Short mmCIF file of C-alpha atoms and ligand atoms in Angstrom, two decimals:
data_model
loop_
_atom_site.label_atom_id
_atom_site.label_comp_id
_atom_site.label_asym_id
_atom_site.label_seq_id
_atom_site.Cartn_x
_atom_site.Cartn_y
_atom_site.Cartn_z
CA MET A 1 153.76 -98.03 177.38
CA SER A 2 151.42 -95.14 176.70
CA ILE A 3 152.59 -91.57 177.00
CA GLN A 4 149.53 -91.03 179.21
CA GLN A 5 150.82 -93.51 181.83
CA ILE A 6 154.15 -91.68 181.91
CA ILE A 7 152.42 -88.33 182.35
CA GLU A 8 150.25 -89.70 185.17
CA TYR A 9 153.41 -90.93 186.88
CA LEU A 10 155.29 -87.66 186.25
CA LYS A 11 152.53 -85.70 187.94
CA LYS A 12 153.25 -87.62 191.16
CA SER A 13 157.04 -87.49 191.00
CA LYS A 14 158.86 -84.76 192.90
CA ARG A 15 162.63 -84.73 192.41
CA LEU A 16 163.92 -85.71 189.01
CA LEU A 17 167.29 -86.26 187.42
CA LEU A 18 167.24 -85.69 183.66
CA ALA A 19 170.15 -87.02 181.62
CA SER A 20 171.13 -87.49 177.98
CA HIS A 21 174.02 -89.19 176.18
CA MET A 22 177.67 -88.30 176.67
CA ARG A 23 179.41 -86.32 173.92
CA PRO A 24 175.99 -84.82 173.24
CA ASP A 25 174.65 -83.68 169.89
CA GLY A 26 172.01 -80.97 169.38
CA ASP A 27 169.15 -83.38 170.09
CA ALA A 28 170.66 -84.69 173.34
CA ILE A 29 171.13 -81.09 174.52
CA GLY A 30 167.85 -79.71 173.15
CA ALA A 31 165.72 -82.52 174.60
CA LEU A 32 167.45 -82.21 177.98
CA ILE A 33 167.07 -78.45 178.32
CA SER A 34 163.52 -78.26 176.98
CA LEU A 35 162.20 -80.95 179.31
CA GLY A 36 164.20 -79.47 182.19
CA ILE A 37 162.71 -76.01 181.74
CA ALA A 38 159.21 -77.44 181.27
CA LEU A 39 159.28 -79.62 184.39
CA GLY A 40 160.76 -76.70 186.35
CA GLU A 41 157.74 -74.64 185.25
CA TYR A 42 155.58 -77.56 186.42
CA LYS A 43 157.05 -77.02 189.91
CA LYS A 44 159.22 -80.13 189.93
CA THR A 45 162.71 -80.11 191.38
CA VAL A 46 164.97 -81.02 188.47
CA ARG A 47 168.68 -81.53 187.93
CA LEU A 48 170.01 -81.74 184.38
CA TYR A 49 173.00 -83.98 183.84
CA ASN A 50 175.31 -84.50 180.89
CA GLU A 51 178.82 -85.93 181.05
CA GLY A 52 179.84 -83.59 178.21
CA PRO A 53 181.68 -82.04 176.62
CA ILE A 54 179.01 -79.61 175.43
CA PRO A 55 180.05 -78.45 171.93
CA ALA A 56 180.76 -74.72 171.77
CA VAL A 57 178.19 -74.26 168.99
CA TYR A 58 175.37 -75.02 171.45
CA GLN A 59 176.57 -72.71 174.21
CA PHE A 60 174.14 -70.00 173.04
CA LEU A 61 171.08 -71.99 174.11
CA PRO A 62 169.10 -70.35 176.90
CA SER A 63 169.42 -72.17 180.22
CA LEU A 64 172.48 -74.13 179.10
CA HIS A 65 174.00 -73.29 182.49
CA LEU A 66 171.43 -75.63 184.08
CA ILE A 67 173.33 -78.64 182.71
CA LYS A 68 175.75 -80.06 185.31
CA ASN A 69 178.48 -82.62 184.73
CA THR A 70 177.92 -84.36 188.07
CA VAL A 71 174.77 -86.10 189.27
CA GLY A 72 175.03 -84.85 192.86
CA ASP A 73 173.47 -86.87 195.68
CA ILE A 74 171.70 -89.72 193.90
CA THR A 75 169.50 -90.54 196.92
CA GLU A 76 167.70 -87.22 196.45
CA PHE A 77 165.91 -88.35 193.30
CA ASP A 78 162.70 -90.37 193.03
CA THR A 79 162.85 -90.44 189.23
CA ALA A 80 165.34 -90.36 186.36
CA ILE A 81 164.39 -89.44 182.80
CA ILE A 82 166.95 -90.66 180.28
CA LEU A 83 166.78 -88.87 176.94
CA ASP A 84 168.11 -89.82 173.48
CA CYS A 85 169.88 -92.96 174.77
CA SER A 86 169.43 -96.41 173.25
CA ASP A 87 170.96 -97.90 176.39
CA LEU A 88 171.32 -96.47 179.91
CA HIS A 89 175.12 -96.76 179.61
CA ARG A 90 175.10 -94.07 176.93
CA ILE A 91 174.90 -91.41 179.66
CA GLY A 92 178.49 -92.35 180.55
CA GLU A 93 180.23 -93.16 183.80
CA ALA A 94 177.29 -92.11 185.99
CA ALA A 95 175.13 -94.95 184.62
CA THR A 96 175.76 -97.28 187.56
CA GLU A 97 174.85 -94.58 190.10
CA VAL A 98 171.82 -93.46 188.10
CA SER A 99 170.51 -97.04 187.84
CA LYS A 100 169.93 -96.86 191.64
CA ILE A 101 167.22 -94.20 191.19
CA PRO A 102 163.89 -95.95 192.01
CA VAL A 103 162.04 -95.14 188.77
CA ILE A 104 163.71 -94.74 185.38
CA ILE A 105 161.87 -93.36 182.37
CA ASN A 106 163.33 -94.04 178.93
CA VAL A 107 162.47 -91.40 176.28
CA ASP A 108 164.17 -92.14 172.97
CA HIS A 109 163.86 -92.57 169.21
CA HIS A 110 166.68 -95.02 168.38
CA MET A 111 165.58 -98.20 166.61
CA THR A 112 168.21 -100.07 168.66
CA ASN A 113 166.74 -98.94 172.01
CA ASN A 114 166.98 -101.87 174.44
CA ARG A 115 163.80 -100.88 176.34
CA PHE A 116 165.63 -100.21 179.63
CA GLY A 117 163.86 -98.56 182.55
CA ASN A 118 160.51 -98.85 184.33
CA PHE A 119 158.64 -96.76 181.76
CA GLN A 120 159.48 -96.58 178.07
CA PHE A 121 158.41 -93.93 175.60
CA VAL A 122 160.30 -95.12 172.52
CA ASP A 123 159.32 -94.03 169.03
CA PRO A 124 161.74 -94.85 166.19
CA ASP A 125 159.48 -92.88 163.83
CA ALA A 126 160.09 -89.63 165.73
CA SER A 127 162.56 -87.30 164.01
CA SER A 128 164.30 -86.61 167.31
CA THR A 129 163.96 -86.96 171.05
CA ALA A 130 163.23 -83.21 171.11
CA GLU A 131 160.07 -83.95 169.09
CA MET A 132 159.03 -86.53 171.71
CA VAL A 133 159.67 -84.01 174.50
CA TYR A 134 157.38 -81.61 172.63
CA ARG A 135 154.61 -84.24 172.72
CA LEU A 136 155.14 -84.79 176.46
CA ILE A 137 155.13 -81.07 177.25
CA THR A 138 152.03 -80.28 175.20
CA GLN A 139 150.09 -83.23 176.61
CA MET A 140 150.96 -81.94 180.09
CA GLU A 141 149.65 -78.55 178.93
CA ILE A 142 152.88 -76.79 179.87
CA PRO A 143 153.21 -73.51 177.94
CA ILE A 144 156.11 -73.26 175.47
CA ASN A 145 158.36 -70.34 176.42
CA THR A 146 161.25 -69.02 174.32
CA GLY A 147 163.84 -71.24 176.04
CA ILE A 148 161.82 -74.38 175.36
CA ALA A 149 161.18 -73.24 171.78
CA TYR A 150 164.90 -72.71 171.05
CA SER A 151 165.85 -76.07 172.58
CA ILE A 152 163.22 -78.13 170.76
CA TYR A 153 163.86 -76.35 167.46
CA THR A 154 167.63 -76.92 167.77
CA GLY A 155 167.11 -80.61 168.62
CA ILE A 156 164.92 -81.24 165.58
CA MET A 157 167.17 -79.20 163.30
CA ALA A 158 170.30 -81.03 164.46
CA ASP A 159 168.89 -84.57 164.15
CA THR A 160 167.32 -83.97 160.73
CA GLY A 161 170.55 -82.42 159.41
CA SER A 162 168.65 -79.15 158.91
CA PHE A 163 165.59 -80.86 157.45
CA ARG A 164 167.54 -82.90 154.88
CA PHE A 165 167.71 -86.46 156.26
CA ALA A 166 165.14 -89.25 155.81
CA ASN A 167 163.66 -88.50 159.27
CA THR A 168 162.43 -85.08 158.06
CA THR A 169 158.73 -85.78 158.58
CA PRO A 170 155.65 -83.53 158.40
CA GLU A 171 155.68 -83.60 162.23
CA ALA A 172 159.27 -82.33 162.32
CA PHE A 173 158.23 -79.34 160.18
CA GLU A 174 154.97 -78.80 162.08
CA ILE A 175 156.65 -78.70 165.47
CA SER A 176 159.52 -76.55 164.17
CA HIS A 177 156.93 -74.14 162.76
CA LYS A 178 155.30 -73.91 166.19
CA MET A 179 158.69 -73.39 167.88
CA VAL A 180 159.50 -70.51 165.51
CA GLN A 181 156.10 -68.99 166.28
CA ALA A 182 156.90 -69.38 169.99
CA GLY A 183 160.11 -67.35 169.63
CA ALA A 184 162.92 -69.55 168.26
CA ASP A 185 164.84 -67.61 165.60
CA PRO A 186 166.05 -70.10 162.91
CA HIS A 187 168.61 -67.63 161.59
CA LYS A 188 170.14 -67.18 165.02
CA VAL A 189 170.33 -70.96 165.57
CA ALA A 190 171.94 -71.51 162.15
CA GLN A 191 174.44 -68.70 162.76
CA HIS A 192 175.61 -70.37 165.94
CA VAL A 193 175.52 -73.97 164.80
CA TYR A 194 176.84 -73.66 161.22
CA GLU A 195 178.28 -70.26 160.48
CA THR A 196 180.87 -69.87 163.18
CA THR A 197 184.13 -71.76 162.94
CA SER A 198 187.79 -71.26 163.77
CA LEU A 199 190.66 -71.14 161.29
CA ASN A 200 192.15 -74.17 163.06
CA ARG A 201 189.03 -76.14 162.37
CA ILE A 202 189.13 -75.21 158.68
CA LYS A 203 192.73 -76.46 158.54
CA LEU A 204 191.62 -79.65 160.23
CA LEU A 205 188.84 -80.06 157.66
CA HIS A 206 191.46 -79.83 154.93
CA MET A 207 193.37 -82.74 156.49
CA LEU A 208 190.17 -84.68 156.91
CA TYR A 209 189.31 -84.36 153.21
CA GLU A 210 192.82 -85.55 152.40
CA SER A 211 192.24 -88.62 154.57
CA ILE A 212 189.26 -89.92 152.57
CA GLU A 213 189.72 -93.40 151.12
CA LEU A 214 187.29 -95.25 148.85
CA SER A 215 186.67 -98.99 148.60
CA PRO A 216 187.64 -100.56 145.24
CA ASN A 217 183.98 -100.49 144.07
CA GLY A 218 183.65 -96.84 145.10
CA LYS A 219 180.59 -97.53 147.24
CA MET A 220 182.17 -96.99 150.62
CA SER A 221 184.27 -94.14 152.01
CA ILE A 222 186.36 -93.90 155.14
CA MET A 223 187.47 -90.59 156.61
CA THR A 224 190.00 -90.58 159.45
CA LEU A 225 190.49 -88.04 162.20
CA THR A 226 193.58 -88.71 164.29
CA GLN A 227 195.03 -87.12 167.40
CA ASN A 228 198.04 -86.18 165.22
CA MET A 229 195.75 -84.06 163.01
CA LEU A 230 194.29 -82.34 166.04
CA ASN A 231 197.79 -81.60 167.35
CA ALA A 232 199.11 -80.45 163.97
CA THR A 233 196.28 -77.93 163.52
CA GLY A 234 196.02 -76.93 167.17
CA SER A 235 192.34 -77.91 167.11
CA LYS A 236 190.32 -79.04 170.04
CA LEU A 237 187.41 -80.96 168.69
CA ASP A 238 184.34 -81.06 170.88
CA ASP A 239 182.03 -81.54 167.93
CA VAL A 240 182.60 -83.95 165.07
CA ASN A 241 178.95 -83.84 164.19
CA GLY A 242 178.33 -83.30 160.52
CA LEU A 243 181.89 -83.95 159.36
CA ILE A 244 180.97 -87.42 158.17
CA ASN A 245 178.49 -85.94 155.69
CA TYR A 246 181.40 -84.87 153.48
CA ALA A 247 182.41 -88.52 153.12
CA LYS A 248 178.78 -89.45 152.47
CA GLN A 249 178.23 -86.84 149.74
CA ILE A 250 180.71 -88.44 147.32
CA GLU A 251 178.85 -89.82 144.30
CA ASN A 252 177.99 -93.55 144.41
CA VAL A 253 178.96 -93.79 148.09
CA LYS A 254 176.31 -95.78 149.95
CA LEU A 255 178.16 -96.24 153.22
CA ALA A 256 180.37 -93.58 154.80
CA VAL A 257 182.56 -94.05 157.86
CA LEU A 258 184.34 -91.57 160.10
CA LEU A 259 187.05 -92.99 162.33
CA TYR A 260 187.71 -90.63 165.20
CA GLU A 261 190.79 -91.50 167.24
CA ARG A 262 189.76 -90.38 170.71
CA ARG A 263 192.79 -91.64 172.60
CA ARG A 264 196.11 -93.10 171.51
CA SER A 265 198.07 -95.59 173.50
CA LEU A 266 201.54 -94.33 174.37
CA CYS A 267 202.96 -97.09 172.24
CA ILE A 268 201.58 -97.19 168.69
CA LYS A 269 201.70 -101.01 168.80
CA HIS A 270 198.84 -101.00 171.29
CA GLY A 271 196.39 -99.20 169.02
CA SER A 272 193.89 -96.49 169.96
CA ASP A 273 190.35 -95.90 171.16
CA PHE A 274 188.18 -95.01 168.18
CA HIS A 275 184.66 -93.75 167.83
CA VAL A 276 183.25 -95.01 164.55
CA SER A 277 180.42 -93.06 162.91
CA LEU A 278 178.42 -94.71 160.13
CA ARG A 279 176.07 -93.09 157.61
CA SER A 280 174.19 -94.75 154.76
CA ASP A 281 171.56 -94.53 152.08
CA ASP A 282 168.09 -96.02 152.47
CA GLY A 283 169.01 -99.58 151.52
CA VAL A 284 171.88 -100.04 153.97
CA ASN A 285 171.10 -100.58 157.66
CA VAL A 286 174.05 -99.15 159.60
CA ALA A 287 172.31 -99.74 162.94
CA ALA A 288 172.82 -103.46 162.32
CA ILE A 289 176.53 -102.97 161.60
CA ALA A 290 176.97 -100.77 164.70
CA THR A 291 175.09 -103.27 166.88
CA SER A 292 177.39 -106.07 165.75
CA PHE A 293 180.27 -104.03 167.25
CA GLY A 294 178.37 -103.26 170.47
CA GLY A 295 177.05 -99.84 169.44
CA GLY A 296 173.70 -98.69 168.10
CA GLY A 297 171.77 -95.98 166.31
CA HIS A 298 169.32 -95.56 163.47
CA GLN A 299 168.90 -97.21 160.04
CA ASN A 300 170.97 -94.49 158.32
CA ALA A 301 173.07 -93.07 161.19
CA ALA A 302 174.78 -95.18 163.80
CA GLY A 303 178.00 -95.53 165.73
CA PHE A 304 180.15 -97.63 168.02
CA ASP A 305 183.35 -97.45 170.05
CA ILE A 306 186.27 -99.81 169.57
CA HIS A 307 189.90 -100.25 170.56
CA SER A 308 192.00 -101.17 167.54
CA LYS A 309 194.97 -100.35 165.38
CA LEU A 310 194.01 -98.05 162.54
CA PRO A 311 195.01 -100.21 159.53
CA GLU A 312 193.26 -103.22 161.07
CA LEU A 313 190.10 -101.27 161.71
CA LYS A 314 190.01 -99.93 158.15
CA ARG A 315 190.50 -103.43 156.76
CA THR A 316 187.69 -104.86 158.90
CA LEU A 317 185.30 -102.11 157.91
CA PHE A 318 186.12 -102.17 154.20
CA HIS A 319 184.81 -105.77 154.18
CA PHE A 320 181.33 -104.28 154.39
CA SER A 321 181.82 -102.61 150.97
CA LYS A 322 181.52 -106.02 149.29
CA ASN A 323 177.81 -106.28 150.15
CA LEU A 324 176.90 -102.84 148.81
P1 AMP B 1 177.42 -90.49 165.70
O1 AMP B 1 178.01 -91.28 164.59
O2 AMP B 1 178.24 -90.49 166.94
O3 AMP B 1 176.97 -89.16 165.25
O4 AMP B 1 176.11 -91.28 166.10
C1 AMP B 1 175.11 -91.65 165.19
C2 AMP B 1 173.96 -92.30 165.92
O5 AMP B 1 174.39 -93.52 166.51
C3 AMP B 1 173.41 -91.45 167.06
O6 AMP B 1 172.03 -91.58 167.07
C4 AMP B 1 174.03 -92.05 168.29
O7 AMP B 1 173.20 -91.93 169.40
C5 AMP B 1 174.22 -93.52 167.91
N1 AMP B 1 175.47 -94.01 168.51
C6 AMP B 1 176.72 -93.53 168.31
N2 AMP B 1 177.63 -94.21 169.02
C7 AMP B 1 176.96 -95.14 169.74
C8 AMP B 1 177.34 -96.14 170.68
N3 AMP B 1 178.61 -96.32 171.05
N4 AMP B 1 176.36 -96.90 171.20
C9 AMP B 1 175.07 -96.73 170.84
N5 AMP B 1 174.64 -95.81 169.95
C10 AMP B 1 175.56 -95.01 169.40
MN1 MN B 2 171.78 -87.99 169.93
MN1 MN B 3 168.42 -88.07 168.65
#
């Protein structure tokens, strides 16, 4: 599907719902806001939807207030644009309602994207969905204002791990350069996203480091974040993004895992709901592992959700260390 066909269609559309994945990261938020502002400037009626929660570190973004956590009256929309989602269900509980919108446009960069929707603009080589939104906006000749610049810059910065990960391409730098010229202040973004933390969170980090376990060959690490740790430190965690990198930085580790206990059953015997984050080096395809558990992602960053007991889950995952 060419980007040109999508733009031709967008010109005709009138009322759009824009949505990105639940428990959003910087890219899901940046892509959503930037495209929302741009289409608003293009005189479209837009509603921005995200199930949330929006991490506190992104609250500084201009126009964040435009993001609603309800879709409103679904019959009002002629078009939905789904951003940074490998599957429509990634937007959360509203997916069934949203699937009733007559035309769905899928804009994403996950290699595991299942090509949902009537139009697909999927580019696994893009650093971020924010980068793809930049291409859409510039081809539509919509001027980049400060709000768009901040959102696109933040999306690219977040998904490239501040220009450190393997998806840090010349295009990622080029577009970021343009966004800084258009008014995004990199220092201000970094201050908000990385330099502000609570004492409770630091205490939680301490417990997280303590939780790290290595496989016998030292090539795999598992870090565990439980509800007990959150309670003990009085932390409310809306953003686990980045924490897994500490498990990944350990020398010789090729595969790092973060187990995040999202919800415990009242009785420990019944296990818990976990989100499992996976990070790897070039040679290890974590998207394939995540897909085998019903999740998805990229070659070096992927995730899935599972209900399990903690020791069982660790045992299952440590099996993967044997192939490293
Ligand atoms: P995370 O480990 O949550 O930071 O996610 C890493 C990457 O995997 C991101 O690109 C996510 O969009 C993707 N991902 C995480 N969880 C899932 C899931 N349950 N289903 C599909 N993709 C996921
Ligand atoms: Mn994302
Ligand atoms: Mn992304």
